[in-house]
Coordinates of C-alpha atoms and ligand atoms in Angstrom, one line a residue:
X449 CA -11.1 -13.3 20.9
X450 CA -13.6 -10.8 21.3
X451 CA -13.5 -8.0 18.9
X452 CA -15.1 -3.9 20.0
X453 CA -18.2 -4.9 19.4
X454 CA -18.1 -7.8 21.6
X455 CA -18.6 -10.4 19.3
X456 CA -16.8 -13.4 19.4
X457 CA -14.2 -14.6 16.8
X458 CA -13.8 -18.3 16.3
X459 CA -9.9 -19.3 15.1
X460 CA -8.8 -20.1 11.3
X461 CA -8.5 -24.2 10.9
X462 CA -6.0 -26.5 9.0
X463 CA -7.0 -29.5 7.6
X464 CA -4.5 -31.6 5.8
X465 CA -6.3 -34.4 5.5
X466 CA -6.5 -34.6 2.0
X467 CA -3.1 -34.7 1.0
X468 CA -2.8 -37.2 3.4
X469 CA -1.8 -40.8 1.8
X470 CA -5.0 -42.3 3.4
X471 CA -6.9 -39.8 0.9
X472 CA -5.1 -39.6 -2.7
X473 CA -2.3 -42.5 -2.2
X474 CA 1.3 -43.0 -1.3
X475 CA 2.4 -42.1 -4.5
X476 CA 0.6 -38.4 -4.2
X477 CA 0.1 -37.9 -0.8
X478 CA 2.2 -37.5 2.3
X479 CA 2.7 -41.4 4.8
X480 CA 2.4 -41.1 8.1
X481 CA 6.3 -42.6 8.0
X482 CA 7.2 -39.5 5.9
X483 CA 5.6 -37.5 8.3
X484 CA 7.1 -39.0 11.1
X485 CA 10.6 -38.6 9.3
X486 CA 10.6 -35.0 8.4
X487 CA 9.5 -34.2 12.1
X488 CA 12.8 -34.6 13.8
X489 CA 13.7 -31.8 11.0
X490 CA 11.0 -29.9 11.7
X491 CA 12.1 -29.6 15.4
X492 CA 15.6 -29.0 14.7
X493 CA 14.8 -26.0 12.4
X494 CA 12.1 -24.7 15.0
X495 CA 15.1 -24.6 17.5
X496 CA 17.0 -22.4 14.8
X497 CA 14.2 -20.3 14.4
X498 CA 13.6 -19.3 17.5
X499 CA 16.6 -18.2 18.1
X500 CA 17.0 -16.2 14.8
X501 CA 13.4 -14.8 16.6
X502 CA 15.3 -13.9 20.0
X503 CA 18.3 -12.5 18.4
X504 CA 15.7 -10.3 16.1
X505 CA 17.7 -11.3 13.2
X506 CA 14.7 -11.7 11.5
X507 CA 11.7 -9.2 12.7
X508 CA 8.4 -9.7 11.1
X509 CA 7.1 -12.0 14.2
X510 CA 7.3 -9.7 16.9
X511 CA 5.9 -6.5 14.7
X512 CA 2.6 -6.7 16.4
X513 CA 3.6 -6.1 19.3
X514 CA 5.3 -3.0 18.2
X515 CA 3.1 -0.8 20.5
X516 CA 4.9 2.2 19.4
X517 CA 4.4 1.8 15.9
X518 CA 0.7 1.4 16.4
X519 CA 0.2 4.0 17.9
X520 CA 2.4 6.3 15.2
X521 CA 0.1 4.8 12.9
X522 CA -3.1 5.4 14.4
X523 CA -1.7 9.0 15.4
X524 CA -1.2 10.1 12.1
X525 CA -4.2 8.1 10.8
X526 CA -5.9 10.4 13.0
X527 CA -4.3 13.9 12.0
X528 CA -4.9 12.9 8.2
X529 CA -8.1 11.7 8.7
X530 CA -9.3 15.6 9.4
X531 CA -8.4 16.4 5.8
X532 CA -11.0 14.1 4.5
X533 CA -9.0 13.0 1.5
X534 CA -10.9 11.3 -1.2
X535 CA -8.0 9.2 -2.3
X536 CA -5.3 7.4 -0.7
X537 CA -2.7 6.1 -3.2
X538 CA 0.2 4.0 -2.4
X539 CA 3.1 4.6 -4.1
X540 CA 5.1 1.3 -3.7
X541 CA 5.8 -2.3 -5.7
X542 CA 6.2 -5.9 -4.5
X543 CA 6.1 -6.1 -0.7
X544 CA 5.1 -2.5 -0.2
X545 CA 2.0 -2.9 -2.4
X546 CA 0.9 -6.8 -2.4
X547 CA -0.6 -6.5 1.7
X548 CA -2.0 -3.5 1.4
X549 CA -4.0 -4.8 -1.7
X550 CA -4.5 -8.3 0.0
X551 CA -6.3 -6.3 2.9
X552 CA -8.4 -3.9 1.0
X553 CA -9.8 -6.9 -0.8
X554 CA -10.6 -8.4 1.9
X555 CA -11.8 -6.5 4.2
X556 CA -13.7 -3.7 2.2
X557 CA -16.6 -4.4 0.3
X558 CA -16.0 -5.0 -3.5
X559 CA -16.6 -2.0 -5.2
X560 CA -15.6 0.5 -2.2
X561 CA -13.8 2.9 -4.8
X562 CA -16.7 3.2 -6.9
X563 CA -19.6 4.5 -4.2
X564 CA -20.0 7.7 -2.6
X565 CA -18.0 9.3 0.1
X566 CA -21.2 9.2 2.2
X567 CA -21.8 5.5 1.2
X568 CA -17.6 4.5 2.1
X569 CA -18.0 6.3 5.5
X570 CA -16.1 9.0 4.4
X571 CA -13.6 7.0 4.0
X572 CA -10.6 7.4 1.0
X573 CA -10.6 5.2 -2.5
X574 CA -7.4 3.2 -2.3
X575 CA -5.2 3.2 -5.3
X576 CA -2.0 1.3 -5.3
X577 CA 0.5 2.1 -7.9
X578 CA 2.8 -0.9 -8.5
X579 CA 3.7 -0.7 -11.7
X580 CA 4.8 1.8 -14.3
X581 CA 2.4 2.2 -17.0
X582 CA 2.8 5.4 -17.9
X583 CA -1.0 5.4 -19.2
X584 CA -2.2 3.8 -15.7
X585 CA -0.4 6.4 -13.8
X586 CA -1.1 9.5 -16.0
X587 CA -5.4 8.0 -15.3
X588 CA -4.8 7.6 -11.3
X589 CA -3.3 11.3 -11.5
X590 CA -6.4 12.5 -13.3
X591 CA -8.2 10.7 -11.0
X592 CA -7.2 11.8 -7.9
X593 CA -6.8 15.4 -7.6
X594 CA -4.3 16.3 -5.9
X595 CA -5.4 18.8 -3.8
X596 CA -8.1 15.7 -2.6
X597 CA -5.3 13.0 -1.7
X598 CA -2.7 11.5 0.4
X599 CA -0.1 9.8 -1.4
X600 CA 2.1 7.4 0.9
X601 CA 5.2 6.2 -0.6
X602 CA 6.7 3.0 0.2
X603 CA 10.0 1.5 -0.2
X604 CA 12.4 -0.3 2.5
X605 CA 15.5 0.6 0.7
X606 CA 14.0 3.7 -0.9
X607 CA 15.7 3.6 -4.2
X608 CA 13.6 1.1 -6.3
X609 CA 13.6 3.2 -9.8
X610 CA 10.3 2.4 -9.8
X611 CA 8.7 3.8 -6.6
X612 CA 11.2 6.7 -7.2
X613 CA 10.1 7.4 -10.8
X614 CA 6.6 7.5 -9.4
X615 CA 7.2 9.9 -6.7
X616 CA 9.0 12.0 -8.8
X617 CA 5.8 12.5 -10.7
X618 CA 3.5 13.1 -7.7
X619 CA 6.1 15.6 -5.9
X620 CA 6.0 17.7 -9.1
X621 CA 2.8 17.9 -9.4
X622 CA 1.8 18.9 -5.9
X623 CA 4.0 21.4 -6.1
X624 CA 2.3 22.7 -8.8
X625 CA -1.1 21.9 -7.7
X626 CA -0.9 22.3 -4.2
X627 CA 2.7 24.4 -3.5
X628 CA 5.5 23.2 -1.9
X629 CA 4.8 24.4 1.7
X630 CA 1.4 22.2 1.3
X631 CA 3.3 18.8 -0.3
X632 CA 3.5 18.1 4.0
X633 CA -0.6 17.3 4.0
X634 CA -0.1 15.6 0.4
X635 CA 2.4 12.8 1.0
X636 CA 3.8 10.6 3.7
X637 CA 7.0 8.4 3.5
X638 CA 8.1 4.7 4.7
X639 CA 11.2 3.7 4.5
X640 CA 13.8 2.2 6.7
X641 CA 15.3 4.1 9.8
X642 CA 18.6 6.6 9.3
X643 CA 21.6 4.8 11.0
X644 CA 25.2 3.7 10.7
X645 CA 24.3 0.3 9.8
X646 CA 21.2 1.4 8.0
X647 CA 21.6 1.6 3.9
X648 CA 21.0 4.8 2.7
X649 CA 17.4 6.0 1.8
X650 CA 17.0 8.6 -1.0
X651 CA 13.5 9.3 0.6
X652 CA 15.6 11.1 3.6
X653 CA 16.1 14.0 2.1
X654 CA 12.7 13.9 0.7
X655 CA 11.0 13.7 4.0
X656 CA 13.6 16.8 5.1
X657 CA 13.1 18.7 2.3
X658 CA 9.2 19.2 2.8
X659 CA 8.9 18.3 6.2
X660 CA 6.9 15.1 6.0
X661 CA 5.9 12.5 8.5
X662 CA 7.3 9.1 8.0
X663 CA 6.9 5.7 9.3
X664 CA 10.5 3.5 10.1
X665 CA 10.6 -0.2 8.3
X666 CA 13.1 -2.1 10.6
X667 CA 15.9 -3.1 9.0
X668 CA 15.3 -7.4 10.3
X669 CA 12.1 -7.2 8.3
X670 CA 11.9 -8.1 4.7
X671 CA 9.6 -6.0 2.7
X672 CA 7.4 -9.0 1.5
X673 CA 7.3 -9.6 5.4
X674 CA 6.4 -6.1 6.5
X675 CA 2.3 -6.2 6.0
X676 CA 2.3 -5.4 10.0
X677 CA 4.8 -2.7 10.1
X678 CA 3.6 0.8 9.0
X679 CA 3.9 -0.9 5.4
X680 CA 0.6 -2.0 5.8
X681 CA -1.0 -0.6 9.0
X682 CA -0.4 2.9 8.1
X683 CA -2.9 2.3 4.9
X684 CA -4.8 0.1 6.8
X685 CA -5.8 2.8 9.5
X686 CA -6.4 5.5 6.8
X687 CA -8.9 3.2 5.3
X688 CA -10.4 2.6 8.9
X689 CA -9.8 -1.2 9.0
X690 CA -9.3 -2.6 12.6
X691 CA -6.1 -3.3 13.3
X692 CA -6.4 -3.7 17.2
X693 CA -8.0 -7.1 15.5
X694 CA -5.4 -7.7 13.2
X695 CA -2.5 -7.7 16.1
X696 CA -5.0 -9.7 18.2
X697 CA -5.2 -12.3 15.0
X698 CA -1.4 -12.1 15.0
X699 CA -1.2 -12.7 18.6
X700 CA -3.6 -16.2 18.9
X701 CA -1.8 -17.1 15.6
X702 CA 1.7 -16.4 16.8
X703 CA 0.8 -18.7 20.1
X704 CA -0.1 -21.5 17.7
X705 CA 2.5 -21.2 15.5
X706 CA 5.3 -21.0 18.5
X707 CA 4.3 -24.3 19.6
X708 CA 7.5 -26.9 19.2
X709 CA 5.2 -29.7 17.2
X710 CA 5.0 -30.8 13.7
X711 CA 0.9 -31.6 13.7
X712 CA 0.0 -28.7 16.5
X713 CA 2.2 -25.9 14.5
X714 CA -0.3 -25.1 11.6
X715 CA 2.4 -23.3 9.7
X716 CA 5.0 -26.1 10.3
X717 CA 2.4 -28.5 9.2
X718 CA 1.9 -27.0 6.1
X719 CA 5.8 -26.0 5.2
X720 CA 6.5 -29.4 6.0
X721 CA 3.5 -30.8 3.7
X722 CA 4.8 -28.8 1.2
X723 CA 8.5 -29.0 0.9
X724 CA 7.3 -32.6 1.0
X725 CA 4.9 -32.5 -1.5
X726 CA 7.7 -31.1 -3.9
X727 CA 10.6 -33.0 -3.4
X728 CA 8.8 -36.5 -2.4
X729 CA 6.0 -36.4 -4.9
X730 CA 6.9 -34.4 -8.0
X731 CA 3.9 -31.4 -6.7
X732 CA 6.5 -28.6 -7.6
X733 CA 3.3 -26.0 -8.2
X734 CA 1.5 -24.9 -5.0
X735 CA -2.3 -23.9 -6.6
X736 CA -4.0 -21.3 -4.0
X737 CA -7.9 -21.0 -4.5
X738 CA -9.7 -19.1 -2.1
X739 CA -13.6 -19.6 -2.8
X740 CA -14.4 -16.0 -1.8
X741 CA -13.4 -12.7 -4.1
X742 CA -12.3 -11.3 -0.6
X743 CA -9.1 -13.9 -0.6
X744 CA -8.4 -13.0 -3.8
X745 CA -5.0 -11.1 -3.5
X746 CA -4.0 -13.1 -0.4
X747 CA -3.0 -15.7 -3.1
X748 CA -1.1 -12.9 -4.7
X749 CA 0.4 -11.7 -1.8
X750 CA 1.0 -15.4 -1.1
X751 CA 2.4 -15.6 -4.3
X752 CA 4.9 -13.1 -3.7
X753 CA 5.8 -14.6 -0.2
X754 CA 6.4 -17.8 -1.7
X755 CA 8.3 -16.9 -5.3
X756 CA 10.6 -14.7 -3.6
X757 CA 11.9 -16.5 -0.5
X758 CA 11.6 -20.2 -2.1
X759 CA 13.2 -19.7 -5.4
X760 CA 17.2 -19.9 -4.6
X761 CA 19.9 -20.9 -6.8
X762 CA 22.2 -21.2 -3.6
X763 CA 21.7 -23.5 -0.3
X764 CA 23.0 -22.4 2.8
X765 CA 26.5 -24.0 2.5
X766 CA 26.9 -22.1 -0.9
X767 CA 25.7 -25.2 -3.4
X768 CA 23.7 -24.7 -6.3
X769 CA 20.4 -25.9 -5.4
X770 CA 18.0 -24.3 -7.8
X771 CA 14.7 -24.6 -4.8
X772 CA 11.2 -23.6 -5.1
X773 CA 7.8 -24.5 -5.8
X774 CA 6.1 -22.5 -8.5
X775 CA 2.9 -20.6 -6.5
X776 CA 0.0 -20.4 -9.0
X777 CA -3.0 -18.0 -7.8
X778 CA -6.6 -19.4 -8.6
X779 CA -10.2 -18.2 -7.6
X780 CA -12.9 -20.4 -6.9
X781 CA -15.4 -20.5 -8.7
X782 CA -14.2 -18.9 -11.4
X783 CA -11.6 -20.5 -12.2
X784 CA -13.3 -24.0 -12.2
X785 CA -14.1 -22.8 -15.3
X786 CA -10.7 -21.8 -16.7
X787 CA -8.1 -24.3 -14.2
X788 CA -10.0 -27.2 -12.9
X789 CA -9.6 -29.2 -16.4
X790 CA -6.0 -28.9 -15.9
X791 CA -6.0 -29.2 -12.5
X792 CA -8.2 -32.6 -12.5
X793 CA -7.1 -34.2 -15.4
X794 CA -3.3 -32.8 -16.3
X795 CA -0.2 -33.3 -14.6
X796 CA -0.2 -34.2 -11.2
X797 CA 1.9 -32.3 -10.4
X798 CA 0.3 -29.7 -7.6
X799 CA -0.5 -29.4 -4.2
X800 CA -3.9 -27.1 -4.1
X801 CA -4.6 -24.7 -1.0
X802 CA -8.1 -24.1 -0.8
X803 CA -9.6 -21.5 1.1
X804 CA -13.1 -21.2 2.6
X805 CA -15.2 -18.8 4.5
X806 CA -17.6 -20.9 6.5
X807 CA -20.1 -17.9 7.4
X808 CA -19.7 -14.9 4.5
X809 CA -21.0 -11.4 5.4
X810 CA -24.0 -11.7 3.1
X811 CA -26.4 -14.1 2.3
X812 CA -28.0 -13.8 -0.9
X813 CA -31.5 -16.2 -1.5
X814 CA -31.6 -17.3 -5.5
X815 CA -35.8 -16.1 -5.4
X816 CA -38.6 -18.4 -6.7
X817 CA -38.6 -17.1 -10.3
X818 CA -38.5 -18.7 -14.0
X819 CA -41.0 -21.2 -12.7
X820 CA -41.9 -22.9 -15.5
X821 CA -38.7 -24.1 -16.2
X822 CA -39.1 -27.2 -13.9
X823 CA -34.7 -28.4 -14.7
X824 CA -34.4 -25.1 -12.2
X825 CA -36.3 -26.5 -8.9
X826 CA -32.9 -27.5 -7.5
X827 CA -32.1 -24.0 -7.4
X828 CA -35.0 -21.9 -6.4
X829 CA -34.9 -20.9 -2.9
X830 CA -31.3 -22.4 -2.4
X831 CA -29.1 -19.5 -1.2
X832 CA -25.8 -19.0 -3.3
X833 CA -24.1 -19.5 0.0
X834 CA -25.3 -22.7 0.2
X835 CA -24.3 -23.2 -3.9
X836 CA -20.8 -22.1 -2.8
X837 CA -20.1 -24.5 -0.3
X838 CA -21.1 -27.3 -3.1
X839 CA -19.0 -25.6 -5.5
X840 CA -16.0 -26.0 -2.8
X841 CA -17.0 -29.5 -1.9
X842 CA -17.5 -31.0 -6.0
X843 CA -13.6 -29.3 -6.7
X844 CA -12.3 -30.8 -3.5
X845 CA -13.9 -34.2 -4.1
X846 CA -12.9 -34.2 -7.9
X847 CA -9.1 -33.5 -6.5
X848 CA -9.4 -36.3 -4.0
X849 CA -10.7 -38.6 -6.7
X850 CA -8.4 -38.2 -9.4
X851 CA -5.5 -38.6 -6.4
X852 CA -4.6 -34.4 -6.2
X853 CA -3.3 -33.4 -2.9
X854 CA -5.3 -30.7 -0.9
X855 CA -5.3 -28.8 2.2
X856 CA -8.5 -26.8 3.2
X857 CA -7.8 -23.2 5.3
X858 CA -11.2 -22.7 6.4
X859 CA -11.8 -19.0 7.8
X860 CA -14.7 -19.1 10.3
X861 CA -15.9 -15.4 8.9
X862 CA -13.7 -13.2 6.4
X863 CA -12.6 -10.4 8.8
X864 CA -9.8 -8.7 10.5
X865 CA -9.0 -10.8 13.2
X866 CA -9.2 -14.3 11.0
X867 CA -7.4 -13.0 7.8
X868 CA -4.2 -11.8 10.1
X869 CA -4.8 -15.1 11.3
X870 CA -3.8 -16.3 7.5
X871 CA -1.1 -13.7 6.7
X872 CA 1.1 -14.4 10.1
X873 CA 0.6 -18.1 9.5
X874 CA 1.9 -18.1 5.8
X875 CA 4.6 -15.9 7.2
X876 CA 6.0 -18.3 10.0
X877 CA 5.3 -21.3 7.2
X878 CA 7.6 -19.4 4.5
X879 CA 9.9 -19.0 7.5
X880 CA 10.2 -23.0 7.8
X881 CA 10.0 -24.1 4.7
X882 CA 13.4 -22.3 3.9
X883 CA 14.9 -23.6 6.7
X884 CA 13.8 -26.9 5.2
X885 CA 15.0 -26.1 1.8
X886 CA 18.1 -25.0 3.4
X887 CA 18.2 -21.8 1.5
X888 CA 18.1 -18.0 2.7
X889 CA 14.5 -17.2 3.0
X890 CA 14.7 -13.5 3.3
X891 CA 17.0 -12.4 0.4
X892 CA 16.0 -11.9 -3.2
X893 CA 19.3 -11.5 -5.0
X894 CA 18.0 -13.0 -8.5
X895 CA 15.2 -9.6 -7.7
X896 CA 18.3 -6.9 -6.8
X897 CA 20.2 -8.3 -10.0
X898 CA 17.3 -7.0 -12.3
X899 CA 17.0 -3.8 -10.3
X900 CA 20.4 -3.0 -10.9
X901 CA 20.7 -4.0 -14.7
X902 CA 17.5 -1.5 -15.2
X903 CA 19.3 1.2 -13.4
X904 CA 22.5 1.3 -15.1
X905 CA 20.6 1.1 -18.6
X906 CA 19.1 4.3 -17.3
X907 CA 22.2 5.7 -16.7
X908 CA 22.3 5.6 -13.1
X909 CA 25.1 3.8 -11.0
X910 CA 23.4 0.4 -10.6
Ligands
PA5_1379 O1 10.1 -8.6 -0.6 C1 10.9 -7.8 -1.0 O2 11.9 -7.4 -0.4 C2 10.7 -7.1 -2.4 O3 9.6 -7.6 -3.1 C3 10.5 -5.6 -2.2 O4 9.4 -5.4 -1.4 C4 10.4 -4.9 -3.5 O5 11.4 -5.2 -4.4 C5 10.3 -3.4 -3.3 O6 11.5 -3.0 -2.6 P1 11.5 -1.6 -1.8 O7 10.6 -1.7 -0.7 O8 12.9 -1.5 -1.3 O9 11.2 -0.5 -2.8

């Protein structure tokens, strides 16, 4: 694909080959009889899945193509963008905070809150607000005056106590700060659409009551699904990332992952490799360890994606089942330093995704200094780049020879096009590997029950 500036983005690439019995064993790694076996499933589930997709029981494939969203988002992106806000906060918790946080990490440079307006391109800080700490929020509200920022609050069924609480706080204090005719430039809702079937938002009446614009979550997409629904995209735009890429990363992604084929279908390949993995070969803990600070919250988002739709007491015909792998986030290399002992020498019990960037943004030269200290020659004039990719390759090859099961993503660049590329792919292989599981993939009672129980023990209704 060929992004604005006319450069040309190469594709994300799979390689399984390491968990491959060939590489670690049979006891460890996946036979190509296994493989073979697990196919005809594969195929049978793809056949279910695609109708789910044409029925749009389930939404999150098609919400790049949403044109009309898009262009909502950009719209208002556009009118907010004349305020020049200094902050952006989201307002939001589990899947209305974890993409948002995946993309800013990736696709913004590492300390983008802490330089100057002039040096971010005028462009907000981004604060999201996914927890309740009352000593986190009371900072961010210091922090961001509120006469200097947009607030978007984000809930699907817009009555998470949380989210609520936090709102709450930021509505009364931009009426005081800002009056209540102003709270309209201050804060922007999304929520899911008003309707008969629809469940009842409480952020209706808050976008009627000061006149907001708001953005609709369809009600056939999950939140931890919804990073390309104005979930994401809205905060995205307002932090001038390019989302024409993203839906273009979707798109090539979406062709791949359409494809009715256990090895051409990356995201089958990998559910398949995985729901293996755990119930062939004990791995019951999926490690992912991007080698670049940029991936590091699409493990967490990941880790989200995974938890919530994997981990079922109930299969589809109503037994207890008790599924799920356990995600585990890592970073590489830190966490060589911290994991790898465990990962190397304790239970083998993991599969490990491992995520490169073949070509990062920067390439920093380790200079020719501390010359007399002749141990360091095999540094000097190295480039950490180069030290990376040796960093990747000793954790991979210490994996493969103590018989751990690994599959490489390897991102051509970190940007845009290639990380949507990830996200859509993860998506479609969550989507799978419940159907393979045989559990519901987009509910999270065991989540609702503890939303509930906190509730009534507030008084509320539960
Ligand atoms: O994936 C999910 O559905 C959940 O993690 C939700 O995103 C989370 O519980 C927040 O819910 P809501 O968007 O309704 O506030």
């Amino acid at each position: 694909m060929k992004t604005k500036n006319n450069k040309v983005c190469a594709d994300i690439k799979v390689d399984i080959s390491r968990a491959k019995s060939s590489a670690v064993g049979a006891e460890h790694g996946v036979t190509p009889a296994e493989l073979t076996v697990i196919e005809g499933r594969v195929l049978a589930a793809h056949k279910i899945l695609r109708k789910e997709r044409r029925d749009a029981i389930y939404g999150f494939y098609d919400l790049y193509k949403d044109k009309a969203a898009f262009k909502a988002v950009k719209e208002a992106a556009d009118h907010f963008s004349a305020f020049n806000y200094d902050n952006f906060v989201v307002l939001g918790i589990g899947g209305s905070a974890l993409g948002i946080t995946a993309l800013q990490t990736a696709l913004h440079p590492a300390y983008h809150n802490l330089v100057s307006q002039h040096e971010r391109k005028g462009l907000p800080r981004l604060f999201v607000m996914d927890n309740i700490d009352p000593e986190t929020f009371s900072d961010m509200m210091r922090v961001c005056p509120p006469g200097k920022t947009l607030y978007n609050v984000i809930s699907k069924s817009g009555g998470t106590a949380e989210t609520i609480s936090q709102l709450m706080l930021v509505v009364d204090m931009l009426e005081k700060k800002v009056g209540a005719k102003a709270v309209k430039d201050h804060l922007v809702v999304t929520t899911s659409p008003k309707g008969k079937n629809a469940p009842k938002s409480l952020l209706h009446p808050v976008v009627s009551a000061y006149k907001l614009r708001s953005f609709e979550i369809p009600l056939n997409v999950g939140g931890r699904f919804s990073i390309f629904s104005p979930v994401g995209m809205f905060p995205a735009a307002m932090l001038g990332m390019d989302i024409d890429a993203m839906v273009a990363g979707c798109a090539a992604m979406d062709k791949q992952c359409s494809k009715a084929s256990l090895l051409e279908n990356p995201a089958y390949l990998r559910a398949a490799l995985h729901y293996l993995m755990d119930t062939k070969k004990g791995k019951c803990i999926s490690v992912m360890m991007p080698y670049a600070d940029g991936l590091r919250d699409v493990a967490d988002w990941y880790r989200q994606l995974w938890a919530e739709s994997l981990g079922k007491r109930k299969s589809l015909d109503g037994d207890d089942v008790y599924t799920g792998q356990t995600p585990v986030k890592a970073l590489g290399v830190t966490d060589q330093h911290s994991q790898v002992q465990l990962y190397t020498e304790g239970p083998n019990n993991k599969i490990f995704n491992i995520l490169e960037v073949r070509r990062f943004g920067k390439t920093l030269r380790i200079p020719d200094v501390l010359t007399k200290v002749k141990e360091l020659d095999y540094l000097r004039g190295k480039t950490m780049n180069k030290l990376m990719v040796a960093e990747v390759r000793g954790t991979l090859d210490a994996l493969k020879n103590s018989k751990r099961p690994a599959i490489r993503i390897v991102l051509p660049q970190l940007n845009a096009y290639t990380l949507a590329q990830v996200l859509y792919m993860l998506e479609v292989e969550t989507a799978m590997a419940g159907r393979l599981y045989n559990v519901n993939t987009f509910d999270q009672p065991g989540v609702e029950e503890g939303k509930q129980i906190a509730r009534k023990l507030m008084g509320g209704r539960g």
